[in-house]
Amino acid sequence: MPETATARPAGLPAARNSEGDQMSAAHSALLNTMQQRFGERFSISTALREQHGGSEAHHTPALPDAVIFAETTDEVAEIVRLCSASGVPVIPFGAGTSLEGHLVATHGGISVDLSRMNEILRVSPEDLDCTVQAGVTREQLNTYLRDLGLFFPIDPGANASVGGMASTRASGTNAVRYGTMRENVLSLTVVLPDGKVIRTGGRARKSSAGYDLTRLFVGAEGTLGIITEVTLRLYGIPETVSAALCSFETVEQAVGAAIAVVQLGIPVARMELMDRGLVAAVNAYSGLSLKLEDSLVFEFHGAPAGVQEQIELVQAIVEENGGKNFEWASTPEDRARLWNARHNAFYAVVSQRANAKGWSSDVCVPVSELSGCIRYTRELLEDCSVPAAILGHVGDGNYHVVFAVDPTNAEEMAAVAAINKKMVRRAVSVGGTCTGEHGIGIGKIAYMREEHGDAVDLMATIKHAIDPTGIMNPGKILPVA
């Protein structure tokens, strides 16, 4: 399928199958060296390699030759130097929550698991920033920050690692107010493909000193280096938090209300679309009883008076667009239940079909084009033979479709791929992007040149300059030359 086309860097072996190809003597010697160096933190067990070479999504797994659990930046640098000397690929691994095949070992190699690099190194409440190791998860960080009256708002749903979130330029439900990882990463510690360790910036909130290397590595998906430490912006926990769900007779009404909220500049923290198919799936999966209509979920942050003003303005806009049945989640428990149900949307859709895998695609378009694109997507889904639902962070024009697929059914996979292609091409044609937050991985490579044109060649030049032997997470982002 075109969605899984991958590039083969010069000097690397051909892509491996799930069993792996014959290893060279040098490759075997490297594995022996690493086993002696890392002991029980080195593994070639099939079960562990399967865990690190696949995902919960539909992409065909491809296993690494070994997995190493690193614990320090120096260890990561040592691993990379050894792999570089032998021309062996390196695939960074965080929490394993990515959806576009970022972790698939298309050319074998070493999966470097950073999950044990989970220390919160520094928090500065006065400066509203912190530095953490890459394996720290967002929930772990927010639990630590809670007693300081602070939080980190980027919430992609899954309990992803901070390093992985930086690598994929993640965002999520709070992006409409707080932005994405691009806006919230101040600096990085990165191990380059030759094993050299660099810092990409400092803690100042702005700088005019040289190239913006931080933004170069945020979103690079491990193809330019391995992120081992991240310095993040933090925010004060809002004095008042309130959430509400409202329903509409049509998805166009819901999107119209969302667009009006954005255009009026109302600073809602979250504004999520759930179509009625998703509401039905969420009700069944999470034991809720939400009305089976197209719905918007809002969350408001701020001082009591400010939150009340936001609520009144949004209610008026919703009613003008045909919205009704406001249901308030006034307690922390009610809000947690509502947002957990929304975050479990992927599993809710997949659970509608026995032994299914999830295919989750996302696009992002200018807000003015959102209604037309979602309407077009709904029309595409009318003839879809598998369970599917639309959801999205409509406040910033980002929406998703989740399909429950059988990866062994070639005809079915081709049909879903055709829907995905039409949805993506419509988004790109109106000035949007093939992915708003999932990243490229192997799943969206086919659309890179369509979206970026000759700029892809500049990306390839940067990749070759930093990683001339192509060992860093090969087969991701860049299309076949």
Coordinates of C-alpha atoms in Angstrom, one line a residue:
M1 CA 0.0 0.0 0.0
P2 CA 1.3 3.5 -0.7
E3 CA 0.7 4.5 2.9
T4 CA 3.6 2.3 4.0
A5 CA 6.2 3.0 1.3
T6 CA 9.6 3.5 2.9
A7 CA 13.0 4.9 1.8
R8 CA 16.1 2.7 1.8
P9 CA 19.1 4.8 2.9
A10 CA 22.4 4.2 1.0
G11 CA 24.6 1.7 2.8
L12 CA 21.9 -0.1 4.8
P13 CA 20.7 -3.6 4.1
A14 CA 17.3 -4.1 2.4
A15 CA 14.3 -3.9 4.6
R16 CA 13.9 -6.9 6.8
N17 CA 10.8 -9.1 7.3
S18 CA 9.5 -10.0 10.7
E19 CA 11.9 -12.9 11.0
G20 CA 15.0 -10.8 10.0
D21 CA 17.6 -11.5 7.4
Q22 CA 21.0 -13.2 7.7
M23 CA 23.3 -11.1 9.8
S24 CA 26.8 -10.2 8.8
A25 CA 29.7 -11.3 11.0
A26 CA 30.3 -7.6 12.0
H27 CA 26.7 -7.3 12.9
S28 CA 26.8 -10.4 15.1
A29 CA 30.0 -9.2 16.7
L30 CA 28.3 -5.9 17.6
L31 CA 25.4 -7.7 19.3
N32 CA 28.0 -9.8 21.3
T33 CA 29.8 -6.6 22.3
M34 CA 26.5 -5.0 23.4
Q35 CA 25.4 -8.1 25.3
Q36 CA 28.7 -8.1 27.3
R37 CA 28.4 -4.4 27.9
F38 CA 24.7 -4.2 29.0
G39 CA 24.1 -7.6 30.4
E40 CA 20.4 -8.2 31.3
R41 CA 19.5 -4.8 29.8
F42 CA 20.3 -6.3 26.4
S43 CA 17.8 -8.7 24.9
I44 CA 17.2 -10.6 21.7
S45 CA 14.0 -12.3 22.9
T46 CA 11.3 -12.6 20.3
A47 CA 8.6 -11.3 22.6
L48 CA 10.5 -8.2 23.5
R49 CA 11.5 -7.5 19.9
E50 CA 7.9 -7.9 18.8
Q51 CA 6.9 -5.4 21.5
H52 CA 9.5 -2.9 20.1
G53 CA 8.9 -3.6 16.4
G54 CA 5.2 -3.1 16.1
S55 CA 2.3 -1.1 17.6
E56 CA -1.4 -1.3 18.3
A57 CA -2.0 0.2 14.9
H58 CA -2.4 -1.6 11.6
H59 CA 1.1 -1.3 10.3
T60 CA 3.0 -4.6 9.6
P61 CA 5.6 -5.2 12.3
A62 CA 9.3 -5.4 11.5
L63 CA 11.5 -6.5 14.4
P64 CA 14.7 -5.0 15.6
D65 CA 17.6 -7.4 16.0
A66 CA 17.9 -6.5 19.7
V67 CA 16.6 -4.2 22.4
I68 CA 18.8 -2.3 24.8
F69 CA 17.4 -0.4 27.9
A70 CA 19.5 2.7 28.3
E71 CA 19.7 4.6 31.6
T72 CA 21.8 7.7 30.8
T73 CA 22.7 10.0 28.0
D74 CA 26.2 8.7 28.0
E75 CA 24.9 5.1 27.5
V76 CA 22.8 6.2 24.6
A77 CA 25.9 8.0 23.1
E78 CA 27.9 4.8 23.6
I79 CA 25.3 2.6 21.8
V80 CA 25.0 5.0 18.9
R81 CA 28.8 5.2 18.5
L82 CA 29.0 1.4 18.4
C83 CA 26.1 1.2 15.9
S84 CA 27.6 4.0 13.8
A85 CA 31.0 2.1 13.5
S86 CA 29.2 -1.0 12.3
G87 CA 26.6 0.8 10.1
V88 CA 23.7 -0.7 12.2
P89 CA 20.4 1.1 12.4
V90 CA 19.2 2.7 15.7
I91 CA 15.5 3.1 16.5
P92 CA 14.6 5.1 19.6
F93 CA 11.7 3.8 21.7
G94 CA 9.7 5.6 24.4
A95 CA 6.3 4.4 25.5
G96 CA 5.4 2.8 22.2
T97 CA 2.2 4.8 21.7
S98 CA 2.9 6.1 18.2
L99 CA 0.4 5.3 15.5
E100 CA 2.2 5.7 12.1
G101 CA 4.8 3.0 12.3
H102 CA 7.6 5.1 13.8
L103 CA 9.0 2.1 15.7
V104 CA 8.9 -0.4 12.9
A105 CA 12.5 -1.7 12.3
T106 CA 12.3 -1.5 8.5
H107 CA 16.1 -2.4 8.3
G108 CA 16.6 -4.3 11.5
G109 CA 19.0 -2.8 14.0
I110 CA 18.9 -1.9 17.6
S111 CA 15.9 -0.6 19.5
V112 CA 17.1 1.8 22.2
D113 CA 14.4 1.8 24.9
L114 CA 14.5 5.0 26.9
S115 CA 11.7 4.1 29.4
R116 CA 14.2 3.8 32.3
M117 CA 15.5 7.3 31.7
N118 CA 12.6 8.6 33.7
E119 CA 14.0 11.1 36.1
I120 CA 12.6 14.6 36.6
L121 CA 15.9 16.5 36.7
R122 CA 14.9 20.0 37.6
V123 CA 11.8 22.1 38.2
S124 CA 11.9 25.9 38.4
P125 CA 8.5 27.2 39.6
E126 CA 9.7 30.8 39.3
D127 CA 10.6 30.4 35.6
L128 CA 7.7 28.0 34.8
D129 CA 10.0 25.4 33.3
C130 CA 11.5 22.0 34.0
T131 CA 14.1 19.6 32.5
V132 CA 13.2 15.9 32.4
Q133 CA 14.8 12.7 30.9
A134 CA 13.1 11.5 27.7
G135 CA 11.4 8.5 29.3
V136 CA 9.3 10.6 31.7
T137 CA 5.7 10.2 30.8
R138 CA 3.2 13.1 30.8
E139 CA 1.1 11.6 33.6
Q140 CA 4.2 11.0 35.7
L141 CA 5.3 14.6 35.2
N142 CA 1.9 16.1 36.1
T143 CA 1.6 14.0 39.2
Y144 CA 5.0 15.4 40.3
L145 CA 4.0 19.0 39.5
R146 CA 0.6 18.9 41.1
D147 CA 1.9 19.8 44.6
L148 CA 3.8 22.8 43.1
G149 CA 0.6 24.2 41.6
L150 CA 1.9 23.6 38.1
F151 CA 1.1 21.4 35.1
F152 CA 2.2 20.5 31.6
P153 CA -0.7 20.8 29.3
I154 CA 0.2 18.8 26.2
D155 CA -2.2 15.9 26.2
P156 CA -2.2 13.5 23.2
G157 CA -4.4 11.1 25.1
A158 CA -2.0 8.2 25.6
N159 CA 0.4 8.3 28.5
A160 CA 3.2 9.0 26.1
S161 CA 6.8 9.7 27.0
V162 CA 8.0 13.3 26.8
G163 CA 10.8 12.4 24.4
G164 CA 8.4 10.6 22.1
M165 CA 6.1 13.6 22.2
A166 CA 8.9 15.9 21.2
S167 CA 10.0 13.5 18.5
T168 CA 6.6 13.4 16.9
R169 CA 5.7 17.1 17.6
A170 CA 2.7 15.9 19.5
S171 CA -0.3 18.0 20.6
G172 CA -3.7 16.9 21.6
T173 CA -6.8 18.1 23.3
N174 CA -5.3 21.2 24.9
A175 CA -3.6 22.5 21.8
V176 CA -6.3 25.1 21.0
R177 CA -5.2 27.1 24.0
Y178 CA -1.7 25.9 25.0
G179 CA -0.2 25.0 21.6
T180 CA 1.8 21.9 20.6
M181 CA 5.2 20.5 21.6
R182 CA 6.7 22.9 19.1
E183 CA 5.6 25.8 21.3
N184 CA 6.4 24.2 24.6
V185 CA 9.9 22.7 24.2
L186 CA 12.6 25.2 25.2
S187 CA 15.7 23.0 24.5
L188 CA 16.8 19.5 24.0
T189 CA 19.8 17.2 24.7
V190 CA 20.3 15.1 21.6
V191 CA 22.7 12.3 20.8
L192 CA 23.8 12.7 17.1
P193 CA 24.4 9.8 14.7
D194 CA 28.1 9.8 15.4
G195 CA 27.5 9.6 19.2
K196 CA 28.2 13.3 19.9
V197 CA 26.0 14.9 22.5
I198 CA 24.6 18.5 21.9
R199 CA 22.3 20.9 23.6
T200 CA 20.0 22.8 21.2
G201 CA 19.3 25.8 23.3
G202 CA 18.9 27.3 26.8
R203 CA 16.1 28.2 29.1
A204 CA 15.5 31.8 27.8
R205 CA 12.0 32.3 26.4
K206 CA 13.4 33.7 23.2
S207 CA 16.7 33.8 21.4
S208 CA 18.1 35.2 18.1
A209 CA 21.4 33.2 18.4
G210 CA 21.9 31.0 15.3
Y211 CA 19.8 28.3 13.7
D212 CA 16.7 27.1 15.7
L213 CA 18.0 23.5 16.2
T214 CA 15.4 22.8 18.8
R215 CA 12.6 23.1 16.2
L216 CA 14.7 20.9 13.8
F217 CA 14.7 18.0 16.2
V218 CA 11.1 18.5 17.4
G219 CA 9.2 16.4 14.9
A220 CA 12.2 14.7 13.4
E221 CA 10.9 11.3 14.7
G222 CA 14.4 10.1 15.6
T223 CA 15.7 10.4 12.1
L224 CA 18.3 13.0 13.0
G225 CA 19.3 11.9 16.5
I226 CA 18.0 10.6 19.8
I227 CA 16.4 13.0 22.3
T228 CA 17.5 12.1 25.8
E229 CA 16.5 15.2 27.8
V230 CA 13.8 17.9 27.3
T231 CA 13.3 21.3 28.8
L232 CA 9.7 22.2 28.9
R233 CA 7.4 25.2 29.5
L234 CA 5.1 24.8 32.5
Y235 CA 1.8 26.5 33.5
G236 CA 0.0 27.3 36.7
I237 CA -2.9 25.0 37.4
P238 CA -6.0 27.0 36.6
E239 CA -8.0 28.4 39.5
T240 CA -11.3 27.2 38.0
V241 CA -11.9 24.3 35.5
S242 CA -15.2 23.5 34.0
A243 CA -16.2 21.1 31.3
A244 CA -19.4 20.5 29.3
L245 CA -20.8 18.4 26.5
C246 CA -23.5 19.6 24.1
S247 CA -25.1 17.8 21.1
F248 CA -26.2 18.8 17.6
E249 CA -28.4 17.3 15.0
T250 CA -25.7 17.4 12.4
V251 CA -21.9 17.4 12.4
E252 CA -22.0 20.6 10.3
Q253 CA -23.8 22.4 13.1
A254 CA -21.2 21.2 15.6
V255 CA -18.3 22.3 13.4
G256 CA -20.0 25.7 12.7
A257 CA -20.2 26.3 16.4
A258 CA -16.5 25.4 16.8
I259 CA -15.4 27.8 14.1
A260 CA -17.4 30.6 15.6
V261 CA -15.8 30.1 19.0
V262 CA -12.3 30.2 17.4
Q263 CA -13.1 33.3 15.3
L264 CA -14.4 35.2 18.3
G265 CA -11.1 34.5 20.1
I266 CA -12.8 32.8 23.1
P267 CA -9.8 31.1 25.0
V268 CA -11.4 27.7 25.6
A269 CA -8.9 25.2 26.8
R270 CA -10.4 22.2 24.9
M271 CA -12.9 21.9 22.2
E272 CA -13.4 18.3 20.9
L273 CA -15.7 16.9 18.2
M274 CA -17.2 13.4 18.6
D275 CA -19.5 12.3 15.8
R276 CA -22.5 10.1 16.7
G277 CA -20.7 6.9 15.7
L278 CA -17.9 7.7 18.1
V279 CA -20.4 8.6 20.9
A280 CA -22.1 5.2 20.4
A281 CA -18.7 3.4 20.6
V282 CA -17.6 5.4 23.7
N283 CA -20.9 4.7 25.5
A284 CA -20.4 0.9 24.9
Y285 CA -16.7 0.9 25.8
S286 CA -16.7 3.3 28.8
G287 CA -20.2 2.5 30.2
L288 CA -21.5 6.0 29.6
S289 CA -25.0 7.2 28.4
L290 CA -24.2 10.2 26.3
K291 CA -26.9 11.3 23.8
L292 CA -26.3 9.6 20.4
E293 CA -25.8 12.8 18.5
D294 CA -22.9 14.6 17.0
S295 CA -21.3 16.4 20.0
L296 CA -18.8 19.0 21.1
V297 CA -16.9 18.7 24.4
F298 CA -15.6 22.0 25.9
E299 CA -13.3 22.7 28.8
F300 CA -12.7 26.2 30.3
H301 CA -9.7 27.3 32.4
G302 CA -9.1 30.5 34.3
A303 CA -10.4 32.7 37.2
P304 CA -14.0 32.1 38.2
A305 CA -15.3 35.3 36.5
G306 CA -13.4 34.7 33.3
V307 CA -14.6 31.1 33.1
Q308 CA -18.1 32.2 33.7
E309 CA -17.8 34.7 30.9
Q310 CA -16.4 32.1 28.5
I311 CA -19.2 29.7 29.4
E312 CA -21.9 32.3 28.6
L313 CA -20.4 33.2 25.3
V314 CA -19.9 29.6 24.2
Q315 CA -23.5 28.7 25.2
A316 CA -24.9 31.5 23.1
I317 CA -22.8 30.5 20.1
V318 CA -23.8 26.8 20.5
E319 CA -27.5 27.7 20.7
E320 CA -27.2 29.9 17.6
N321 CA -25.8 26.9 15.7
G322 CA -28.5 24.5 16.8
G323 CA -26.7 23.0 19.8
K324 CA -28.6 21.8 22.9
N325 CA -28.6 19.6 25.9
F326 CA -25.6 21.1 27.8
E327 CA -24.3 18.4 30.2
W328 CA -21.9 19.8 32.8
A329 CA -19.0 17.8 34.3
S330 CA -18.6 19.9 37.4
T331 CA -16.5 17.7 39.6
P332 CA -12.9 16.5 38.9
E333 CA -14.2 12.9 38.9
D334 CA -16.9 13.7 36.3
R335 CA -14.3 15.6 34.1
A336 CA -11.9 12.7 34.4
R337 CA -14.6 10.2 33.4
L338 CA -15.6 12.4 30.3
W339 CA -12.0 13.0 29.1
N340 CA -10.9 9.4 29.7
A341 CA -13.8 8.3 27.5
R342 CA -12.7 10.7 24.8
H343 CA -9.0 9.6 25.2
N344 CA -10.2 5.9 24.8
A345 CA -11.8 6.7 21.4
F346 CA -9.3 4.6 19.5
Y347 CA -9.9 1.5 21.7
A348 CA -13.7 2.2 21.7
V349 CA -13.9 2.0 17.9
V350 CA -11.5 -1.0 17.6
S351 CA -13.5 -2.9 20.3
Q352 CA -16.6 -2.9 18.0
R353 CA -15.0 -5.7 16.0
A354 CA -13.4 -8.9 17.3
N355 CA -9.7 -9.2 16.7
A356 CA -9.5 -5.9 14.9
K357 CA -6.5 -3.5 14.7
G358 CA -6.9 0.2 14.7
W359 CA -6.1 2.4 11.7
S360 CA -6.1 6.0 12.9
S361 CA -5.4 8.8 10.4
D362 CA -5.4 12.5 11.1
V363 CA -5.2 15.7 9.0
C364 CA -5.3 19.4 9.8
V365 CA -6.8 22.1 7.7
P366 CA -7.4 25.9 8.0
V367 CA -10.4 26.3 10.3
S368 CA -12.4 28.0 7.5
E369 CA -12.1 24.7 5.5
L370 CA -12.9 22.4 8.4
S371 CA -16.7 22.1 7.8
G372 CA -16.3 21.2 4.1
C373 CA -13.5 18.7 4.8
I374 CA -15.4 16.9 7.5
R375 CA -18.5 16.8 5.4
Y376 CA -16.4 15.2 2.6
T377 CA -15.0 12.7 5.0
R378 CA -18.5 11.8 6.2
E379 CA -19.5 11.1 2.6
L380 CA -16.5 8.9 2.1
L381 CA -17.4 6.9 5.2
E382 CA -21.0 6.2 4.0
D383 CA -19.7 3.3 1.9
C384 CA -17.1 2.1 4.4
S385 CA -17.4 -1.6 5.2
V386 CA -15.7 -1.4 8.6
P387 CA -16.5 0.4 11.8
A388 CA -15.2 4.0 11.6
A389 CA -15.7 7.3 13.5
I390 CA -14.7 10.9 13.3
L391 CA -13.2 12.9 16.2
G392 CA -11.0 15.9 16.4
H393 CA -9.4 18.9 18.1
V394 CA -11.6 21.1 16.0
G395 CA -10.4 24.3 17.6
D396 CA -7.2 24.1 15.6
G397 CA -8.6 22.4 12.5
N398 CA -7.2 18.9 13.3
Y399 CA -9.5 15.9 13.0
H400 CA -9.1 12.1 13.0
V401 CA -10.8 9.1 11.6
V402 CA -10.4 5.8 13.4
F403 CA -11.1 2.5 11.5
A404 CA -11.4 -1.0 12.9
V405 CA -9.6 -3.1 10.3
D406 CA -8.5 -6.7 9.6
P407 CA -4.9 -6.4 8.4
T408 CA -5.1 -9.8 6.8
N409 CA -8.0 -8.8 4.5
A410 CA -6.2 -7.2 1.5
E411 CA -9.4 -6.0 -0.1
E412 CA -10.6 -4.3 3.0
M413 CA -7.2 -2.7 3.7
A414 CA -7.1 -1.4 0.1
A415 CA -10.6 0.1 0.5
V416 CA -9.6 1.9 3.8
A417 CA -6.4 3.1 2.2
A418 CA -8.4 4.6 -0.7
I419 CA -10.6 6.5 1.8
N420 CA -7.6 7.7 3.7
K421 CA -5.9 8.9 0.5
K422 CA -8.9 10.9 -0.6
M423 CA -9.2 12.5 2.9
V424 CA -5.5 13.4 3.0
R425 CA -5.5 14.8 -0.5
R426 CA -8.6 16.9 0.2
A427 CA -6.8 18.4 3.2
V428 CA -3.6 19.1 1.3
S429 CA -5.5 20.7 -1.6
V430 CA -7.1 23.3 0.7
G431 CA -3.8 24.3 2.3
G432 CA -3.8 21.7 5.1
T433 CA -1.4 18.9 6.1
C434 CA -1.4 15.1 5.8
T435 CA -0.9 14.9 9.6
G436 CA -1.6 17.4 12.3
E437 CA -0.1 15.5 15.2
H438 CA 0.5 11.7 14.5
G439 CA 3.6 12.4 12.4
I440 CA 4.8 10.7 9.2
G441 CA 6.5 7.5 10.3
I442 CA 5.9 5.0 7.5
G443 CA 2.2 5.7 7.3
K444 CA 2.2 9.1 5.6
I445 CA 5.4 9.0 3.5
A446 CA 3.4 8.8 0.3
Y447 CA 2.1 12.3 0.8
M448 CA 5.3 14.2 1.7
R449 CA 6.1 15.3 -1.8
E450 CA 2.5 16.1 -2.5
E451 CA 2.4 18.4 0.5
H452 CA 6.0 19.9 0.5
G453 CA 7.1 19.6 -3.1
D454 CA 10.8 20.2 -3.7
A455 CA 11.2 21.1 0.0
V456 CA 11.4 17.3 0.5
D457 CA 14.8 17.4 -1.3
L458 CA 16.0 20.0 1.3
M459 CA 14.8 17.7 4.1
A460 CA 16.8 14.8 2.5
T461 CA 19.9 17.1 2.3
I462 CA 19.6 17.9 6.0
K463 CA 19.1 14.2 6.8
H464 CA 22.2 13.2 4.8
A465 CA 24.3 16.0 6.3
I466 CA 23.6 15.0 9.9
D467 CA 23.2 11.2 9.3
P468 CA 25.4 10.4 6.3
T469 CA 25.2 6.6 6.8
G470 CA 21.4 6.7 7.4
I471 CA 21.4 4.7 10.6
M472 CA 18.9 6.9 12.6
N473 CA 15.5 5.4 12.4
P474 CA 15.7 4.6 8.6
G475 CA 12.7 4.3 6.4
K476 CA 10.7 7.1 8.2
I477 CA 9.5 10.5 7.0
L478 CA 11.4 10.7 3.7
P479 CA 10.0 9.1 0.5
V480 CA 12.0 6.9 -1.8
A481 CA 14.3 9.0 -3.9

